[in-house]
Amino acid sequence: MPSAASARLLPPRPALAACVFVGVERDTRGVALSDEQRFNHYPATPMSMISWIFDGALHMVEERRADGRPILGPPLPRLVLSGPQRHPVASWSPGPVHALSVAFYPDALGRLSGIDTASLVDRILPLEELVSGPLLAACQALLTSEGGTAAFHRLEDRLELLWSGPRPCKTGRTPLMRDWLRSLALKATLSRTGRGVRQVQRRIKGWTGLSHRDLQLFARVEEVAVRAAQDREGGELDLAGLAGELGFADQSHMGREVRRLTGLSPGRLNGLMATHEAFWFYRLLDESFG
């Protein structure tokens, strides 16, 4: 049994780099965690995500009482689809859990499933309610396995047979949303159905379910996270200096942007990443950016 909870990012193989953003495995089996440590905090995201719960149970935190105590939803199904989330979310497990989540580019998942991405924004639903056919069969097949990294690779095998979109030839680094947004903008601009600014923005919203302003916020906060991770490796993190270098009006302006996607100020988030198990996902991203 592991002596500490494990988490890992799983980058997709090159042939799927325009379809799958990244996979994330989390395993707390055999690890003694307190109730507070069994929370899982995630930032808002423009990605759509399919999750497999191989062992244990997870509940979404639906809201917080005035005293800060969480109100939990019912146990999630073993196979769940979450659309783009405009606000940070959290889940909680009553005991050990082993789960895999695979983030898809929303336009790619729409291509695979035929689902209108706009209908998924801020929703978390059983996968079977929305997806059918070969994609559902590919996802259900993983539930009979032990899960983890091997399950992710089996999913890749099946997705390669289903994916008919672009197949980039290079990968190997942590994927960045800014690269995806640039490719979306180029694709929308080159469309034959109109190249005006508003037409391009409407086209992107149709593919992602989110406004151009929302997507730009994700890219800006990602840049903060990347630079903060790199600066932290080089020494003490200078948030005021970072805000100036990245073009924010001041540190408060940067803090408001980060808080919109994470619910926390940069300083508070930095501290929790370093000390609190429940912020393992932020720590994982920070390590990959660094």
XYZ file of C-alpha atoms in Angstrom:
290
model
C 0.000 0.000 0.000
C 1.221 3.556 -0.673
C 2.431 5.640 2.255
C 1.045 8.852 0.720
C -1.853 9.717 -1.562
C -0.738 9.650 -5.170
C -1.717 11.876 -8.071
C -0.309 12.125 -11.559
C -0.909 13.943 -14.813
C -1.194 11.725 -17.867
C -0.406 13.525 -21.140
C -2.088 12.096 -24.250
C -0.203 10.357 -27.033
C 0.590 12.607 -30.028
C -2.241 11.272 -32.225
C -4.788 12.450 -29.622
C -3.183 15.755 -28.641
C -5.970 17.733 -30.373
C -8.663 15.662 -28.660
C -7.515 14.959 -25.086
C -6.138 17.805 -22.990
C -4.766 15.674 -20.148
C -5.632 12.793 -17.839
C -5.439 12.907 -14.035
C -5.246 9.879 -11.732
C -5.879 10.113 -7.979
C -5.382 7.217 -5.540
C -5.812 7.514 -1.750
C -6.188 3.801 -0.986
C -4.126 2.651 1.966
C -3.553 6.238 3.162
C -4.919 7.665 6.421
C -6.497 11.047 5.626
C -8.594 13.296 7.852
C -12.033 14.514 6.782
C -10.496 17.832 5.699
C -7.793 16.109 3.681
C -10.372 14.126 1.705
C -11.660 17.230 -0.059
C -10.530 17.808 -3.635
C -10.392 21.411 -4.845
C -10.379 22.281 -8.545
C -10.283 25.570 -10.454
C -12.846 26.597 -13.036
C -12.026 25.156 -16.446
C -13.147 25.475 -20.081
C -12.537 21.741 -20.610
C -15.154 18.996 -20.605
C -14.252 15.996 -18.471
C -15.154 12.332 -18.205
C -14.376 10.691 -14.850
C -14.224 7.069 -13.737
C -14.561 6.173 -10.050
C -12.926 2.752 -9.801
C -12.949 2.439 -6.024
C -14.655 4.406 -3.253
C -17.195 7.218 -3.536
C -17.167 10.936 -4.303
C -19.699 13.664 -3.486
C -19.741 17.151 -5.011
C -19.753 20.065 -2.570
C -22.948 21.849 -3.604
C -22.602 24.850 -1.306
C -21.260 25.982 2.054
C -23.292 26.794 5.157
C -22.784 30.105 6.946
C -20.389 28.380 9.341
C -18.337 27.048 6.430
C -19.509 23.444 6.675
C -20.150 21.840 3.279
C -23.476 20.658 1.915
C -22.777 17.514 -0.071
C -24.643 16.155 -3.052
C -25.454 12.450 -3.513
C -22.670 10.035 -4.465
C -21.521 10.524 -8.033
C -22.078 7.685 -10.491
C -19.043 5.602 -11.355
C -18.939 7.217 -14.804
C -19.623 10.948 -14.914
C -19.447 13.802 -17.427
C -18.746 17.369 -16.368
C -18.930 20.248 -18.790
C -16.937 23.481 -18.751
C -17.104 24.998 -15.250
C -17.147 28.781 -14.852
C -16.538 28.599 -11.096
C -14.209 26.550 -8.873
C -15.633 23.249 -7.642
C -14.839 20.766 -4.898
C -15.631 17.143 -4.123
C -15.280 15.010 -1.005
C -14.737 11.301 -0.419
C -15.908 9.586 2.784
C -13.019 7.128 2.511
C -10.279 5.921 0.185
C -10.884 6.560 -3.503
C -9.247 5.669 -6.805
C -10.391 7.736 -9.774
C -9.352 8.788 -13.248
C -10.462 11.983 -14.979
C -9.785 12.776 -18.616
C -10.147 16.361 -19.787
C -11.244 16.771 -23.396
C -11.142 19.913 -25.463
C -14.847 20.847 -25.532
C -14.958 21.169 -29.316
C -13.320 17.738 -29.632
C -15.766 16.077 -27.241
C -18.609 17.657 -29.201
C -17.159 16.136 -32.352
C -16.869 12.700 -30.733
C -20.288 12.681 -29.078
C -22.487 15.078 -31.047
C -23.315 16.939 -27.815
C -23.861 20.697 -27.939
C -21.135 21.985 -25.592
C -23.255 24.949 -24.494
C -25.701 22.485 -22.899
C -22.915 21.170 -20.638
C -21.687 24.429 -19.099
C -21.690 24.248 -15.277
C -23.298 20.776 -15.324
C -22.155 17.416 -13.903
C -24.191 14.422 -15.059
C -24.055 10.630 -15.460
C -22.305 9.974 -18.764
C -25.053 7.572 -19.906
C -27.612 10.406 -19.887
C -25.834 12.242 -22.689
C -23.447 9.916 -24.513
C -24.254 6.774 -26.472
C -22.710 4.575 -29.149
C -18.990 3.795 -29.502
C -17.804 6.551 -27.159
C -20.009 5.318 -24.318
C -18.915 1.736 -24.940
C -15.257 2.790 -24.851
C -15.774 4.551 -21.524
C -17.817 1.766 -19.947
C -15.185 -0.804 -20.873
C -12.715 0.843 -18.490
C -14.957 0.196 -15.476
C -14.163 -3.510 -15.623
C -10.422 -2.828 -15.316
C -8.279 -1.975 -12.316
C -8.107 1.631 -13.438
C -5.182 4.003 -13.273
C -2.559 4.638 -15.913
C -3.202 1.345 -17.730
C -6.885 2.270 -18.055
C -5.918 5.639 -19.529
C -3.810 3.923 -22.182
C -6.656 1.525 -23.002
C -8.923 4.522 -23.462
C -6.372 6.058 -25.811
C -6.378 2.860 -27.884
C -10.141 3.104 -28.311
C -10.186 6.858 -28.920
C -7.657 6.533 -31.717
C -10.216 4.427 -33.588
C -12.948 7.031 -33.026
C -11.074 10.303 -33.446
C -11.219 11.740 -36.959
C -9.964 15.220 -36.165
C -6.464 16.727 -36.384
C -3.535 14.552 -35.314
C -0.643 16.807 -34.261
C 2.801 15.259 -34.488
C 4.355 16.892 -31.444
C 3.627 16.838 -27.724
C 5.679 15.945 -24.639
C 5.116 19.035 -22.501
C 2.282 20.088 -20.241
C -0.565 21.220 -22.522
C -1.486 24.880 -22.259
C -4.908 26.406 -22.790
C -3.387 29.425 -24.504
C -2.166 27.200 -27.367
C -5.635 25.731 -27.800
C -7.259 29.171 -27.754
C -4.880 30.415 -30.432
C -5.722 27.452 -32.642
C -9.450 28.029 -32.081
C -9.120 31.694 -33.015
C -7.223 30.799 -36.181
C -9.767 28.154 -37.133
C -12.656 30.561 -36.542
C -10.966 33.352 -38.493
C -10.271 31.126 -41.504
C -13.859 29.902 -41.678
C -15.638 30.701 -44.922
C -18.801 31.815 -43.149
C -17.550 35.235 -42.059
C -14.429 36.693 -40.509
C -15.723 39.693 -38.571
C -14.764 39.929 -34.897
C -18.281 39.203 -33.639
C -18.740 36.337 -36.072
C -15.461 34.791 -34.929
C -16.426 35.173 -31.269
C -19.866 33.628 -31.851
C -18.253 30.726 -33.650
C -15.837 30.094 -30.766
C -18.680 30.256 -28.239
C -20.598 27.704 -30.288
C -17.627 25.329 -30.131
C -16.794 25.850 -26.438
C -20.005 27.034 -24.762
C -18.085 29.984 -23.277
C -17.702 33.609 -24.252
C -14.500 35.072 -25.657
C -14.110 37.071 -22.425
C -14.392 33.930 -20.285
C -11.812 32.113 -22.387
C -9.368 35.001 -22.234
C -9.644 34.954 -18.439
C -8.601 31.290 -18.398
C -5.577 32.092 -20.557
C -4.513 35.027 -18.347
C -4.778 33.059 -15.114
C -2.943 30.131 -16.683
C -0.095 32.492 -17.537
C 0.000 33.609 -13.902
C 0.191 29.965 -12.785
C 2.965 29.111 -15.235
C 5.089 32.114 -14.307
C 4.481 31.661 -10.586
C 5.612 28.026 -10.778
C 8.766 28.975 -12.650
C 9.568 31.898 -10.350
C 8.928 29.776 -7.256
C 11.577 27.326 -8.387
C 14.053 30.168 -8.737
C 13.436 31.617 -5.282
C 10.828 33.615 -3.372
C 7.615 34.395 -5.259
C 7.193 38.148 -5.893
C 3.470 38.580 -6.625
C 3.636 42.345 -7.092
C 6.501 42.016 -9.545
C 4.728 39.193 -11.353
C 1.575 41.288 -11.776
C 3.586 44.077 -13.365
C 5.463 41.742 -15.709
C 2.257 40.123 -16.932
C 0.501 43.389 -17.711
C -2.004 43.616 -14.854
C -2.854 47.060 -13.519
C -1.539 46.009 -10.102
C -1.338 43.033 -7.747
C -4.976 43.494 -6.690
C -6.094 43.257 -10.305
C -4.196 39.994 -10.741
C -5.626 38.724 -7.464
C -9.205 39.361 -8.587
C -8.636 37.415 -11.806
C -7.101 34.452 -9.976
C -9.859 34.505 -7.343
C -12.575 34.289 -10.023
C -11.247 30.921 -11.179
C -9.952 29.458 -7.913
C -11.948 31.196 -5.179
C -8.684 32.229 -3.497
C -6.129 35.011 -3.697
C -2.728 34.077 -5.186
C -1.042 34.324 -1.794
C -3.640 32.176 -0.032
C -3.601 29.614 -2.837
C 0.193 29.476 -2.746
C 0.123 28.695 0.964
C -2.549 26.000 0.694
C -0.770 24.290 -2.189
C 2.287 23.916 0.010
C 0.519 22.702 3.148
C -2.931 21.206 2.486
C -3.567 17.776 0.966
C -6.965 18.890 -0.394
C -5.171 21.191 -2.859
C -3.234 18.340 -4.450
C -4.523 19.182 -7.938
C -3.158 22.726 -7.821
C 0.144 21.354 -6.536
C 0.235 18.857 -9.391
C -0.268 21.606 -11.960
C 2.314 23.786 -10.251
C 4.909 21.010 -10.448
C 4.194 20.387 -14.109
C 4.428 24.091 -14.999
C 7.654 24.423 -13.052
